[in-house]
Amino acid sequence: MYIIENKKIKYKLINRDALESISGFQFGSNRVHKIKGHEVSKLIIYNKKLAHPIVSKQVSKKYQKLIAELTELLISDDDTGRCQMQALTEIERFRQIIKNKYREYLTRKDLEVMSKQLSVMQKTAKSKIMEIQNALINNEMSKGRSSK
């Protein structure tokens, strides 16, 4: 006669440094998620295929917010060029965030689409800054000629 015992195998963490060295996407850093009645905080997703839809959704929200902000900045009638400089700063900040935090979880196609639209906005901002600078230079030159 045989008796089958079901013993639960408990896992023990041996090397915490090895676990922390694995890179993953931290999902909901300060939120507590309930999974099967257990509260889980600091959830990290290591599988890139699982992380892609979550990261894509988060990045698209941030991207849409950035686009709305950039259009407001570029449409404004600012004679000093501060809005255009702020737009350039926001574009560069967003690019750095994507590069450092999200790039490995996004597809190349997603990155290219965002990059093309941001480069168009960047060229628009730079051209407006150049127009403002040329207008200021022309204004200074005309003042200098009329005072002589």
mmCIF file of N, CA and C in Angstrom:
data_model
loop_
_atom_site.group_PDB
_atom_site.id
_atom_site.type_symbol
_atom_site.label_atom_id
_atom_site.label_comp_id
_atom_site.label_asym_id
_atom_site.label_seq_id
_atom_site.Cartn_x
_atom_site.Cartn_y
_atom_site.Cartn_z
ATOM 1 N N MET A 1 0.839 -1.178 0.000
ATOM 2 C CA MET A 1 0.000 0.000 0.000
ATOM 3 C C MET A 1 0.887 1.246 0.000
ATOM 4 N N TYR A 2 0.477 2.246 -0.814
ATOM 5 C CA TYR A 2 1.222 3.490 -0.942
ATOM 6 C C TYR A 2 0.403 4.643 -0.391
ATOM 7 N N ILE A 3 1.094 5.565 0.226
ATOM 8 C CA ILE A 3 0.455 6.780 0.727
ATOM 9 C C ILE A 3 1.132 7.957 0.037
ATOM 10 N N ILE A 4 0.332 8.830 -0.553
ATOM 11 C CA ILE A 4 0.871 10.016 -1.231
ATOM 12 C C ILE A 4 0.662 11.215 -0.319
ATOM 13 N N GLU A 5 1.747 11.859 0.014
ATOM 14 C CA GLU A 5 1.675 13.065 0.832
ATOM 15 C C GLU A 5 1.960 14.273 -0.055
ATOM 16 N N ASN A 6 1.191 15.307 0.113
ATOM 17 C CA ASN A 6 1.399 16.540 -0.632
ATOM 18 C C ASN A 6 2.097 17.535 0.288
ATOM 19 N N LYS A 7 3.389 17.635 0.161
ATOM 20 C CA LYS A 7 4.148 18.578 0.983
ATOM 21 C C LYS A 7 4.384 19.846 0.169
ATOM 22 N N LYS A 8 4.075 20.944 0.797
ATOM 23 C CA LYS A 8 4.299 22.221 0.124
ATOM 24 C C LYS A 8 5.775 22.572 0.197
ATOM 25 N N ILE A 9 6.307 22.947 -0.936
ATOM 26 C CA ILE A 9 7.709 23.340 -0.993
ATOM 27 C C ILE A 9 7.772 24.840 -0.764
ATOM 28 N N LYS A 10 8.483 25.219 0.251
ATOM 29 C CA LYS A 10 8.637 26.643 0.542
ATOM 30 C C LYS A 10 9.976 27.094 -0.019
ATOM 31 N N TYR A 11 9.932 28.221 -0.696
ATOM 32 C CA TYR A 11 11.130 28.758 -1.308
ATOM 33 C C TYR A 11 11.780 29.744 -0.351
ATOM 34 N N LYS A 12 13.060 29.735 -0.337
ATOM 35 C CA LYS A 12 13.804 30.617 0.541
ATOM 36 C C LYS A 12 14.715 31.496 -0.312
ATOM 37 N N LEU A 13 14.693 32.770 -0.032
ATOM 38 C CA LEU A 13 15.522 33.717 -0.768
ATOM 39 C C LEU A 13 16.959 33.609 -0.263
ATOM 40 N N ILE A 14 17.847 33.211 -1.144
ATOM 41 C CA ILE A 14 19.235 33.009 -0.741
ATOM 42 C C ILE A 14 20.068 34.258 -0.991
ATOM 43 N N ASN A 15 19.944 34.831 -2.192
ATOM 44 C CA ASN A 15 20.769 35.973 -2.546
ATOM 45 C C ASN A 15 19.880 37.112 -3.024
ATOM 46 N N ARG A 16 19.637 38.090 -2.194
ATOM 47 C CA ARG A 16 18.762 39.212 -2.513
ATOM 48 C C ARG A 16 19.373 40.101 -3.594
ATOM 49 N N ASP A 17 20.689 40.225 -3.619
ATOM 50 C CA ASP A 17 21.358 41.064 -4.618
ATOM 51 C C ASP A 17 21.137 40.537 -6.032
ATOM 52 N N ALA A 18 21.134 39.235 -6.186
ATOM 53 C CA ALA A 18 20.909 38.642 -7.509
ATOM 54 C C ALA A 18 19.494 38.936 -7.984
ATOM 55 N N LEU A 19 18.539 38.925 -7.071
ATOM 56 C CA LEU A 19 17.152 39.223 -7.424
ATOM 57 C C LEU A 19 16.989 40.688 -7.815
ATOM 58 N N GLU A 20 17.657 41.579 -7.106
ATOM 59 C CA GLU A 20 17.541 43.003 -7.387
ATOM 60 C C GLU A 20 18.268 43.413 -8.656
ATOM 61 N N SER A 21 19.244 42.598 -9.091
ATOM 62 C CA SER A 21 19.997 42.947 -10.300
ATOM 63 C C SER A 21 19.200 42.675 -11.575
ATOM 64 N N ILE A 22 18.139 41.887 -11.490
ATOM 65 C CA ILE A 22 17.310 41.611 -12.660
ATOM 66 C C ILE A 22 16.487 42.849 -12.966
ATOM 67 N N SER A 23 16.534 43.298 -14.205
ATOM 68 C CA SER A 23 15.798 44.506 -14.558
ATOM 69 C C SER A 23 14.376 44.147 -14.957
ATOM 70 N N GLY A 24 13.458 44.979 -14.527
ATOM 71 C CA GLY A 24 12.061 44.785 -14.854
ATOM 72 C C GLY A 24 11.343 46.109 -14.787
ATOM 73 N N PHE A 25 10.098 46.109 -15.181
ATOM 74 C CA PHE A 25 9.288 47.318 -15.168
ATOM 75 C C PHE A 25 8.488 47.362 -13.883
ATOM 76 N N GLN A 26 8.701 48.425 -13.088
ATOM 77 C CA GLN A 26 7.975 48.554 -11.833
ATOM 78 C C GLN A 26 6.582 49.095 -12.124
ATOM 79 N N PHE A 27 5.606 48.339 -11.753
ATOM 80 C CA PHE A 27 4.208 48.650 -12.047
ATOM 81 C C PHE A 27 3.536 49.171 -10.787
ATOM 82 N N GLY A 28 3.060 50.412 -10.835
ATOM 83 C CA GLY A 28 2.349 50.976 -9.697
ATOM 84 C C GLY A 28 3.226 51.073 -8.472
ATOM 85 N N SER A 29 4.190 51.949 -8.487
ATOM 86 C CA SER A 29 5.203 51.994 -7.439
ATOM 87 C C SER A 29 4.628 52.177 -6.033
ATOM 88 N N ASN A 30 3.633 53.012 -5.844
ATOM 89 C CA ASN A 30 3.103 53.257 -4.510
ATOM 90 C C ASN A 30 1.737 52.624 -4.284
ATOM 91 N N ARG A 31 1.221 51.948 -5.268
ATOM 92 C CA ARG A 31 -0.101 51.359 -5.158
ATOM 93 C C ARG A 31 -0.019 49.948 -4.587
ATOM 94 N N VAL A 32 -1.080 49.541 -3.934
ATOM 95 C CA VAL A 32 -1.182 48.183 -3.421
ATOM 96 C C VAL A 32 -2.215 47.457 -4.270
ATOM 97 N N HIS A 33 -1.817 46.333 -4.869
ATOM 98 C CA HIS A 33 -2.697 45.547 -5.714
ATOM 99 C C HIS A 33 -3.142 44.320 -4.943
ATOM 100 N N LYS A 34 -4.382 43.911 -5.158
ATOM 101 C CA LYS A 34 -4.890 42.693 -4.519
ATOM 102 C C LYS A 34 -4.930 41.576 -5.555
ATOM 103 N N ILE A 35 -4.218 40.509 -5.278
ATOM 104 C CA ILE A 35 -4.176 39.355 -6.152
ATOM 105 C C ILE A 35 -4.562 38.137 -5.315
ATOM 106 N N LYS A 36 -5.697 37.551 -5.633
ATOM 107 C CA LYS A 36 -6.224 36.387 -4.914
ATOM 108 C C LYS A 36 -6.263 36.623 -3.405
ATOM 109 N N GLY A 37 -6.695 37.798 -3.019
ATOM 110 C CA GLY A 37 -6.856 38.101 -1.610
ATOM 111 C C GLY A 37 -5.594 38.565 -0.907
ATOM 112 N N HIS A 38 -4.471 38.553 -1.585
ATOM 113 C CA HIS A 38 -3.215 38.998 -0.981
ATOM 114 C C HIS A 38 -2.879 40.389 -1.498
ATOM 115 N N GLU A 39 -2.365 41.222 -0.614
ATOM 116 C CA GLU A 39 -1.966 42.567 -1.015
ATOM 117 C C GLU A 39 -0.517 42.536 -1.486
ATOM 118 N N VAL A 40 -0.305 43.091 -2.662
ATOM 119 C CA VAL A 40 1.025 43.111 -3.254
ATOM 120 C C VAL A 40 1.384 44.554 -3.563
ATOM 121 N N SER A 41 2.548 44.969 -3.090
ATOM 122 C CA SER A 41 3.033 46.310 -3.422
ATOM 123 C C SER A 41 4.375 46.165 -4.130
ATOM 124 N N LYS A 42 4.760 47.193 -4.829
ATOM 125 C CA LYS A 42 6.012 47.193 -5.595
ATOM 126 C C LYS A 42 6.078 46.007 -6.554
ATOM 127 N N LEU A 43 5.075 45.912 -7.373
ATOM 128 C CA LEU A 43 4.973 44.833 -8.355
ATOM 129 C C LEU A 43 5.929 45.127 -9.504
ATOM 130 N N ILE A 44 6.783 44.168 -9.828
ATOM 131 C CA ILE A 44 7.756 44.333 -10.911
ATOM 132 C C ILE A 44 7.491 43.254 -11.948
ATOM 133 N N ILE A 45 7.350 43.685 -13.200
ATOM 134 C CA ILE A 45 7.083 42.761 -14.297
ATOM 135 C C ILE A 45 8.395 42.526 -15.043
ATOM 136 N N TYR A 46 8.824 41.273 -15.084
ATOM 137 C CA TYR A 46 10.099 40.932 -15.714
ATOM 138 C C TYR A 46 9.939 40.484 -17.159
ATOM 139 N N ASN A 47 8.802 39.978 -17.530
ATOM 140 C CA ASN A 47 8.570 39.509 -18.884
ATOM 141 C C ASN A 47 8.221 40.705 -19.774
ATOM 142 N N LYS A 48 9.015 40.931 -20.805
ATOM 143 C CA LYS A 48 8.815 42.092 -21.675
ATOM 144 C C LYS A 48 7.505 42.019 -22.446
ATOM 145 N N LYS A 49 7.065 40.819 -22.787
ATOM 146 C CA LYS A 49 5.805 40.682 -23.509
ATOM 147 C C LYS A 49 4.623 41.077 -22.634
ATOM 148 N N LEU A 50 4.715 40.820 -21.358
ATOM 149 C CA LEU A 50 3.655 41.224 -20.437
ATOM 150 C C LEU A 50 3.725 42.708 -20.130
ATOM 151 N N ALA A 51 4.926 43.244 -20.095
ATOM 152 C CA ALA A 51 5.101 44.653 -19.744
ATOM 153 C C ALA A 51 4.763 45.589 -20.900
ATOM 154 N N HIS A 52 4.884 45.112 -22.139
ATOM 155 C CA HIS A 52 4.682 45.984 -23.309
ATOM 156 C C HIS A 52 3.321 46.686 -23.325
ATOM 157 N N PRO A 53 2.188 45.988 -23.160
ATOM 158 C CA PRO A 53 0.906 46.711 -23.211
ATOM 159 C C PRO A 53 0.747 47.740 -22.089
ATOM 160 N N ILE A 54 1.264 47.424 -20.924
ATOM 161 C CA ILE A 54 1.154 48.341 -19.788
ATOM 162 C C ILE A 54 2.005 49.577 -20.033
ATOM 163 N N VAL A 55 3.239 49.366 -20.454
ATOM 164 C CA VAL A 55 4.143 50.485 -20.736
ATOM 165 C C VAL A 55 3.619 51.311 -21.893
ATOM 166 N N SER A 56 3.124 50.647 -22.914
ATOM 167 C CA SER A 56 2.596 51.349 -24.077
ATOM 168 C C SER A 56 1.441 52.268 -23.690
ATOM 169 N N LYS A 57 0.573 51.786 -22.845
ATOM 170 C CA LYS A 57 -0.564 52.593 -22.396
ATOM 171 C C LYS A 57 -0.101 53.790 -21.563
ATOM 172 N N GLN A 58 0.849 53.565 -20.652
ATOM 173 C CA GLN A 58 1.360 54.658 -19.833
ATOM 174 C C GLN A 58 2.072 55.708 -20.680
ATOM 175 N N VAL A 59 2.892 55.259 -21.611
ATOM 176 C CA VAL A 59 3.640 56.191 -22.457
ATOM 177 C C VAL A 59 2.693 56.968 -23.367
ATOM 178 N N SER A 60 1.666 56.303 -23.895
ATOM 179 C CA SER A 60 0.738 57.018 -24.773
ATOM 180 C C SER A 60 -0.028 58.093 -24.006
ATOM 181 N N LYS A 61 -0.377 57.839 -22.753
ATOM 182 C CA LYS A 61 -1.028 58.876 -21.935
ATOM 183 C C LYS A 61 -0.099 60.070 -21.741
ATOM 184 N N LYS A 62 1.148 59.789 -21.390
ATOM 185 C CA LYS A 62 2.127 60.865 -21.193
ATOM 186 C C LYS A 62 2.379 61.607 -22.501
ATOM 187 N N TYR A 63 2.414 60.865 -23.601
ATOM 188 C CA TYR A 63 2.679 61.460 -24.909
ATOM 189 C C TYR A 63 1.534 62.375 -25.328
ATOM 190 N N GLN A 64 0.298 61.930 -25.150
ATOM 191 C CA GLN A 64 -0.857 62.763 -25.507
ATOM 192 C C GLN A 64 -0.895 64.037 -24.660
ATOM 193 N N LYS A 65 -0.550 63.906 -23.399
ATOM 194 C CA LYS A 65 -0.491 65.077 -22.511
ATOM 195 C C LYS A 65 0.598 66.043 -22.980
ATOM 196 N N LEU A 66 1.737 65.498 -23.379
ATOM 197 C CA LEU A 66 2.838 66.328 -23.879
ATOM 198 C C LEU A 66 2.446 67.036 -25.165
ATOM 199 N N ILE A 67 1.803 66.337 -26.083
ATOM 200 C CA ILE A 67 1.394 66.935 -27.354
ATOM 201 C C ILE A 67 0.423 68.091 -27.106
ATOM 202 N N ALA A 68 -0.523 67.892 -26.202
ATOM 203 C CA ALA A 68 -1.478 68.964 -25.880
ATOM 204 C C ALA A 68 -0.754 70.175 -25.294
ATOM 205 N N GLU A 69 0.205 69.918 -24.420
ATOM 206 C CA GLU A 69 0.971 71.000 -23.815
ATOM 207 C C GLU A 69 1.832 71.726 -24.851
ATOM 208 N N LEU A 70 2.443 70.967 -25.761
ATOM 209 C CA LEU A 70 3.298 71.568 -26.786
ATOM 210 C C LEU A 70 2.491 72.422 -27.756
ATOM 211 N N THR A 71 1.311 71.962 -28.140
ATOM 212 C CA THR A 71 0.503 72.770 -29.056
ATOM 213 C C THR A 71 0.098 74.085 -28.399
ATOM 214 N N GLU A 72 -0.209 74.046 -27.106
ATOM 215 C CA GLU A 72 -0.530 75.287 -26.394
ATOM 216 C C GLU A 72 0.671 76.223 -26.366
ATOM 217 N N LEU A 73 1.843 75.666 -26.110
ATOM 218 C CA LEU A 73 3.047 76.497 -26.042
ATOM 219 C C LEU A 73 3.412 77.075 -27.407
ATOM 220 N N LEU A 74 3.271 76.288 -28.457
ATOM 221 C CA LEU A 74 3.675 76.754 -29.783
ATOM 222 C C LEU A 74 2.650 77.703 -30.400
ATOM 223 N N ILE A 75 1.400 77.627 -30.001
ATOM 224 C CA ILE A 75 0.369 78.515 -30.530
ATOM 225 C C ILE A 75 0.410 79.885 -29.855
ATOM 226 N N SER A 76 0.885 79.925 -28.614
ATOM 227 C CA SER A 76 0.856 81.185 -27.854
ATOM 228 C C SER A 76 1.646 82.282 -28.568
ATOM 229 N N ASP A 77 1.192 83.513 -28.381
ATOM 230 C CA ASP A 77 1.849 84.669 -28.987
ATOM 231 C C ASP A 77 2.819 85.278 -27.985
ATOM 232 N N ASP A 78 3.985 84.682 -27.891
ATOM 233 C CA ASP A 78 5.008 85.152 -26.967
ATOM 234 C C ASP A 78 6.120 85.795 -27.783
ATOM 235 N N ASP A 79 6.399 87.065 -27.506
ATOM 236 C CA ASP A 79 7.425 87.784 -28.263
ATOM 237 C C ASP A 79 8.839 87.504 -27.759
ATOM 238 N N THR A 80 8.956 86.933 -26.565
ATOM 239 C CA THR A 80 10.289 86.698 -26.000
ATOM 240 C C THR A 80 10.865 85.344 -26.379
ATOM 241 N N GLY A 81 10.044 84.394 -26.772
ATOM 242 C CA GLY A 81 10.512 83.067 -27.145
ATOM 243 C C GLY A 81 10.578 82.102 -25.970
ATOM 244 N N ARG A 82 10.080 82.524 -24.820
ATOM 245 C CA ARG A 82 10.118 81.649 -23.641
ATOM 246 C C ARG A 82 9.257 80.402 -23.835
ATOM 247 N N CYS A 83 8.101 80.550 -24.445
ATOM 248 C CA CYS A 83 7.223 79.393 -24.662
ATOM 249 C C CYS A 83 7.882 78.385 -25.591
ATOM 250 N N GLN A 84 8.550 78.868 -26.617
ATOM 251 C CA GLN A 84 9.218 77.956 -27.543
ATOM 252 C C GLN A 84 10.392 77.251 -26.857
ATOM 253 N N MET A 85 11.127 77.978 -26.022
ATOM 254 C CA MET A 85 12.235 77.361 -25.286
ATOM 255 C C MET A 85 11.707 76.316 -24.304
ATOM 256 N N GLN A 86 10.582 76.619 -23.666
ATOM 257 C CA GLN A 86 9.979 75.663 -22.748
ATOM 258 C C GLN A 86 9.510 74.420 -23.513
ATOM 259 N N ALA A 87 8.984 74.626 -24.716
ATOM 260 C CA ALA A 87 8.558 73.496 -25.545
ATOM 261 C C ALA A 87 9.749 72.605 -25.891
ATOM 262 N N LEU A 88 10.876 73.221 -26.263
ATOM 263 C CA LEU A 88 12.076 72.446 -26.569
ATOM 264 C C LEU A 88 12.563 71.670 -25.342
ATOM 265 N N THR A 89 12.492 72.300 -24.191
ATOM 266 C CA THR A 89 12.903 71.639 -22.946
ATOM 267 C C THR A 89 12.013 70.443 -22.642
ATOM 268 N N GLU A 90 10.700 70.599 -22.812
ATOM 269 C CA GLU A 90 9.759 69.510 -22.539
ATOM 270 C C GLU A 90 9.967 68.348 -23.515
ATOM 271 N N ILE A 91 10.238 68.661 -24.773
ATOM 272 C CA ILE A 91 10.497 67.608 -25.763
ATOM 273 C C ILE A 91 11.729 66.807 -25.372
ATOM 274 N N GLU A 92 12.785 67.505 -25.013
ATOM 275 C CA GLU A 92 14.027 66.819 -24.646
ATOM 276 C C GLU A 92 13.856 66.007 -23.361
ATOM 277 N N ARG A 93 13.122 66.527 -22.411
ATOM 278 C CA ARG A 93 12.877 65.817 -21.154
ATOM 279 C C ARG A 93 12.105 64.525 -21.422
ATOM 280 N N PHE A 94 11.074 64.607 -22.271
ATOM 281 C CA PHE A 94 10.286 63.419 -22.612
ATOM 282 C C PHE A 94 11.149 62.388 -23.323
ATOM 283 N N ARG A 95 11.990 62.822 -24.230
ATOM 284 C CA ARG A 95 12.871 61.893 -24.956
ATOM 285 C C ARG A 95 13.810 61.172 -23.997
ATOM 286 N N GLN A 96 14.342 61.908 -23.023
ATOM 287 C CA GLN A 96 15.252 61.289 -22.052
ATOM 288 C C GLN A 96 14.524 60.271 -21.176
ATOM 289 N N ILE A 97 13.284 60.578 -20.781
ATOM 290 C CA ILE A 97 12.506 59.638 -19.977
ATOM 291 C C ILE A 97 12.259 58.367 -20.763
ATOM 292 N N ILE A 98 11.866 58.502 -22.023
ATOM 293 C CA ILE A 98 11.611 57.339 -22.870
ATOM 294 C C ILE A 98 12.894 56.533 -23.054
ATOM 295 N N LYS A 99 13.990 57.221 -23.299
ATOM 296 C CA LYS A 99 15.261 56.554 -23.540
ATOM 297 C C LYS A 99 15.721 55.766 -22.318
ATOM 298 N N ASN A 100 15.605 56.351 -21.145
ATOM 299 C CA ASN A 100 16.143 55.727 -19.946
ATOM 300 C C ASN A 100 15.202 54.730 -19.289
ATOM 301 N N LYS A 101 13.909 54.959 -19.390
ATOM 302 C CA LYS A 101 12.983 54.167 -18.597
ATOM 303 C C LYS A 101 12.160 53.167 -19.402
ATOM 304 N N TYR A 102 11.725 53.550 -20.594
ATOM 305 C CA TYR A 102 10.734 52.750 -21.302
ATOM 306 C C TYR A 102 11.209 52.111 -22.600
ATOM 307 N N ARG A 103 12.373 52.448 -23.107
ATOM 308 C CA ARG A 103 12.774 52.033 -24.450
ATOM 309 C C ARG A 103 12.766 50.516 -24.635
ATOM 310 N N GLU A 104 13.235 49.769 -23.658
ATOM 311 C CA GLU A 104 13.341 48.322 -23.855
ATOM 312 C C GLU A 104 11.986 47.620 -23.852
ATOM 313 N N TYR A 105 10.927 48.313 -23.437
ATOM 314 C CA TYR A 105 9.597 47.706 -23.405
ATOM 315 C C TYR A 105 8.715 48.136 -24.578
ATOM 316 N N LEU A 106 9.158 49.116 -25.364
ATOM 317 C CA LEU A 106 8.386 49.604 -26.505
ATOM 318 C C LEU A 106 8.940 49.036 -27.799
ATOM 319 N N THR A 107 8.089 48.967 -28.798
ATOM 320 C CA THR A 107 8.546 48.484 -30.101
ATOM 321 C C THR A 107 9.205 49.628 -30.867
ATOM 322 N N ARG A 108 9.973 49.261 -31.841
ATOM 323 C CA ARG A 108 10.665 50.260 -32.664
ATOM 324 C C ARG A 108 9.668 51.154 -33.392
ATOM 325 N N LYS A 109 8.556 50.571 -33.821
ATOM 326 C CA LYS A 109 7.529 51.330 -34.542
ATOM 327 C C LYS A 109 6.946 52.423 -33.645
ATOM 328 N N ASP A 110 6.630 52.086 -32.393
ATOM 329 C CA ASP A 110 6.108 53.080 -31.447
ATOM 330 C C ASP A 110 7.092 54.226 -31.255
ATOM 331 N N LEU A 111 8.357 53.873 -31.095
ATOM 332 C CA LEU A 111 9.384 54.891 -30.885
ATOM 333 C C LEU A 111 9.548 55.790 -32.109
ATOM 334 N N GLU A 112 9.484 55.217 -33.305
ATOM 335 C CA GLU A 112 9.645 56.003 -34.527
ATOM 336 C C GLU A 112 8.494 56.976 -34.731
ATOM 337 N N VAL A 113 7.269 56.541 -34.452
ATOM 338 C CA VAL A 113 6.108 57.420 -34.614
ATOM 339 C C VAL A 113 6.221 58.623 -33.679
ATOM 340 N N MET A 114 6.552 58.352 -32.414
ATOM 341 C CA MET A 114 6.690 59.451 -31.452
ATOM 342 C C MET A 114 7.840 60.367 -31.834
ATOM 343 N N SER A 115 8.932 59.781 -32.281
ATOM 344 C CA SER A 115 10.110 60.566 -32.638
ATOM 345 C C SER A 115 9.826 61.492 -33.822
ATOM 346 N N LYS A 116 9.104 61.013 -34.826
ATOM 347 C CA LYS A 116 8.793 61.849 -35.991
ATOM 348 C C LYS A 116 7.937 63.042 -35.597
ATOM 349 N N GLN A 117 6.905 62.798 -34.805
ATOM 350 C CA GLN A 117 6.025 63.903 -34.408
ATOM 351 C C GLN A 117 6.749 64.902 -33.507
ATOM 352 N N LEU A 118 7.584 64.392 -32.609
ATOM 353 C CA LEU A 118 8.324 65.303 -31.733
ATOM 354 C C LEU A 118 9.362 66.106 -32.513
ATOM 355 N N SER A 119 9.968 65.513 -33.526
ATOM 356 C CA SER A 119 10.947 66.263 -34.312
ATOM 357 C C SER A 119 10.276 67.374 -35.116
ATOM 358 N N VAL A 120 9.045 67.147 -35.587
ATOM 359 C CA VAL A 120 8.303 68.204 -36.286
ATOM 360 C C VAL A 120 8.018 69.354 -35.322
ATOM 361 N N MET A 121 7.572 69.021 -34.120
ATOM 362 C CA MET A 121 7.307 70.063 -33.113
ATOM 363 C C MET A 121 8.596 70.799 -32.754
ATOM 364 N N GLN A 122 9.697 70.068 -32.664
ATOM 365 C CA GLN A 122 10.977 70.671 -32.326
ATOM 366 C C GLN A 122 11.427 71.636 -33.427
ATOM 367 N N LYS A 123 11.263 71.256 -34.687
ATOM 368 C CA LYS A 123 11.634 72.142 -35.797
ATOM 369 C C LYS A 123 10.772 73.396 -35.804
ATOM 370 N N THR A 124 9.483 73.240 -35.495
ATOM 371 C CA THR A 124 8.584 74.395 -35.432
ATOM 372 C C THR A 124 9.028 75.365 -34.349
ATOM 373 N N ALA A 125 9.348 74.834 -33.183
ATOM 374 C CA ALA A 125 9.785 75.688 -32.075
ATOM 375 C C ALA A 125 11.091 76.402 -32.414
ATOM 376 N N LYS A 126 12.028 75.682 -33.020
ATOM 377 C CA LYS A 126 13.309 76.295 -33.387
ATOM 378 C C LYS A 126 13.127 77.374 -34.440
ATOM 379 N N SER A 127 12.241 77.148 -35.412
ATOM 380 C CA SER A 127 12.027 78.165 -36.449
ATOM 381 C C SER A 127 11.371 79.417 -35.858
ATOM 382 N N LYS A 128 10.458 79.240 -34.915
ATOM 383 C CA LYS A 128 9.844 80.405 -34.267
ATOM 384 C C LYS A 128 10.865 81.181 -33.445
ATOM 385 N N ILE A 129 11.759 80.467 -32.783
ATOM 386 C CA ILE A 129 12.817 81.142 -32.024
ATOM 387 C C ILE A 129 13.712 81.938 -32.959
ATOM 388 N N MET A 130 14.050 81.362 -34.110
ATOM 389 C CA MET A 130 14.889 82.069 -35.088
ATOM 390 C C MET A 130 14.176 83.304 -35.630
ATOM 391 N N GLU A 131 12.870 83.206 -35.877
ATOM 392 C CA GLU A 131 12.099 84.358 -36.346
ATOM 393 C C GLU A 131 12.105 85.477 -35.312
ATOM 394 N N ILE A 132 11.934 85.121 -34.061
ATOM 395 C CA ILE A 132 11.932 86.126 -32.990
ATOM 396 C C ILE A 132 13.300 86.781 -32.885
ATOM 397 N N GLN A 133 14.371 85.983 -32.966
ATOM 398 C CA GLN A 133 15.714 86.542 -32.893
ATOM 399 C C GLN A 133 16.002 87.451 -34.085
ATOM 400 N N ASN A 134 15.584 87.049 -35.277
ATOM 401 C CA ASN A 134 15.789 87.891 -36.460
ATOM 402 C C ASN A 134 15.000 89.193 -36.349
ATOM 403 N N ALA A 135 13.788 89.112 -35.817
ATOM 404 C CA ALA A 135 12.984 90.319 -35.644
ATOM 405 C C ALA A 135 13.642 91.256 -34.646
ATOM 406 N N LEU A 136 14.182 90.724 -33.562
ATOM 407 C CA LEU A 136 14.868 91.559 -32.578
ATOM 408 C C LEU A 136 16.119 92.202 -33.164
ATOM 409 N N ILE A 137 16.868 91.437 -33.956
ATOM 410 C CA ILE A 137 18.080 91.990 -34.583
ATOM 411 C C ILE A 137 17.712 93.097 -35.569
ATOM 412 N N ASN A 138 16.685 92.859 -36.387
ATOM 413 C CA ASN A 138 16.243 93.875 -37.340
ATOM 414 C C ASN A 138 15.735 95.118 -36.628
ATOM 415 N N ASN A 139 15.056 94.921 -35.519
ATOM 416 C CA ASN A 139 14.540 96.039 -34.732
ATOM 417 C C ASN A 139 15.690 96.857 -34.148
ATOM 418 N N GLU A 140 16.716 96.198 -33.638
ATOM 419 C CA GLU A 140 17.878 96.884 -33.083
ATOM 420 C C GLU A 140 18.644 97.636 -34.168
ATOM 421 N N MET A 141 18.758 97.024 -35.357
ATOM 422 C CA MET A 141 19.476 97.689 -36.440
ATOM 423 C C MET A 141 18.718 98.914 -36.934
ATOM 424 N N SER A 142 17.405 98.832 -36.976
ATOM 425 C CA SER A 142 16.620 99.987 -37.437
ATOM 426 C C SER A 142 16.672 101.098 -36.412
ATOM 427 N N LYS A 143 16.730 100.799 -35.134
ATOM 428 C CA LYS A 143 16.854 101.825 -34.107
ATOM 429 C C LYS A 143 18.219 102.514 -34.199
ATOM 430 N N GLY A 144 19.240 101.723 -34.467
ATOM 431 C CA GLY A 144 20.584 102.263 -34.565
ATOM 432 C C GLY A 144 20.726 103.195 -35.763
ATOM 433 N N ARG A 145 20.096 102.915 -36.864
ATOM 434 C CA ARG A 145 20.174 103.765 -38.062
ATOM 435 C C ARG A 145 19.379 105.040 -37.883
ATOM 436 N N SER A 146 18.229 104.949 -37.211
ATOM 437 C CA SER A 146 17.388 106.143 -37.068
ATOM 438 C C SER A 146 17.956 107.127 -36.051
ATOM 439 N N SER A 147 18.801 106.682 -35.110
ATOM 440 C CA SER A 147 19.330 107.607 -34.109
ATOM 441 C C SER A 147 20.524 108.382 -34.635
ATOM 442 N N LYS A 148 21.128 107.985 -35.737
ATOM 443 C CA LYS A 148 22.304 108.683 -36.283
ATOM 444 C C LYS A 148 21.942 109.869 -37.049
#
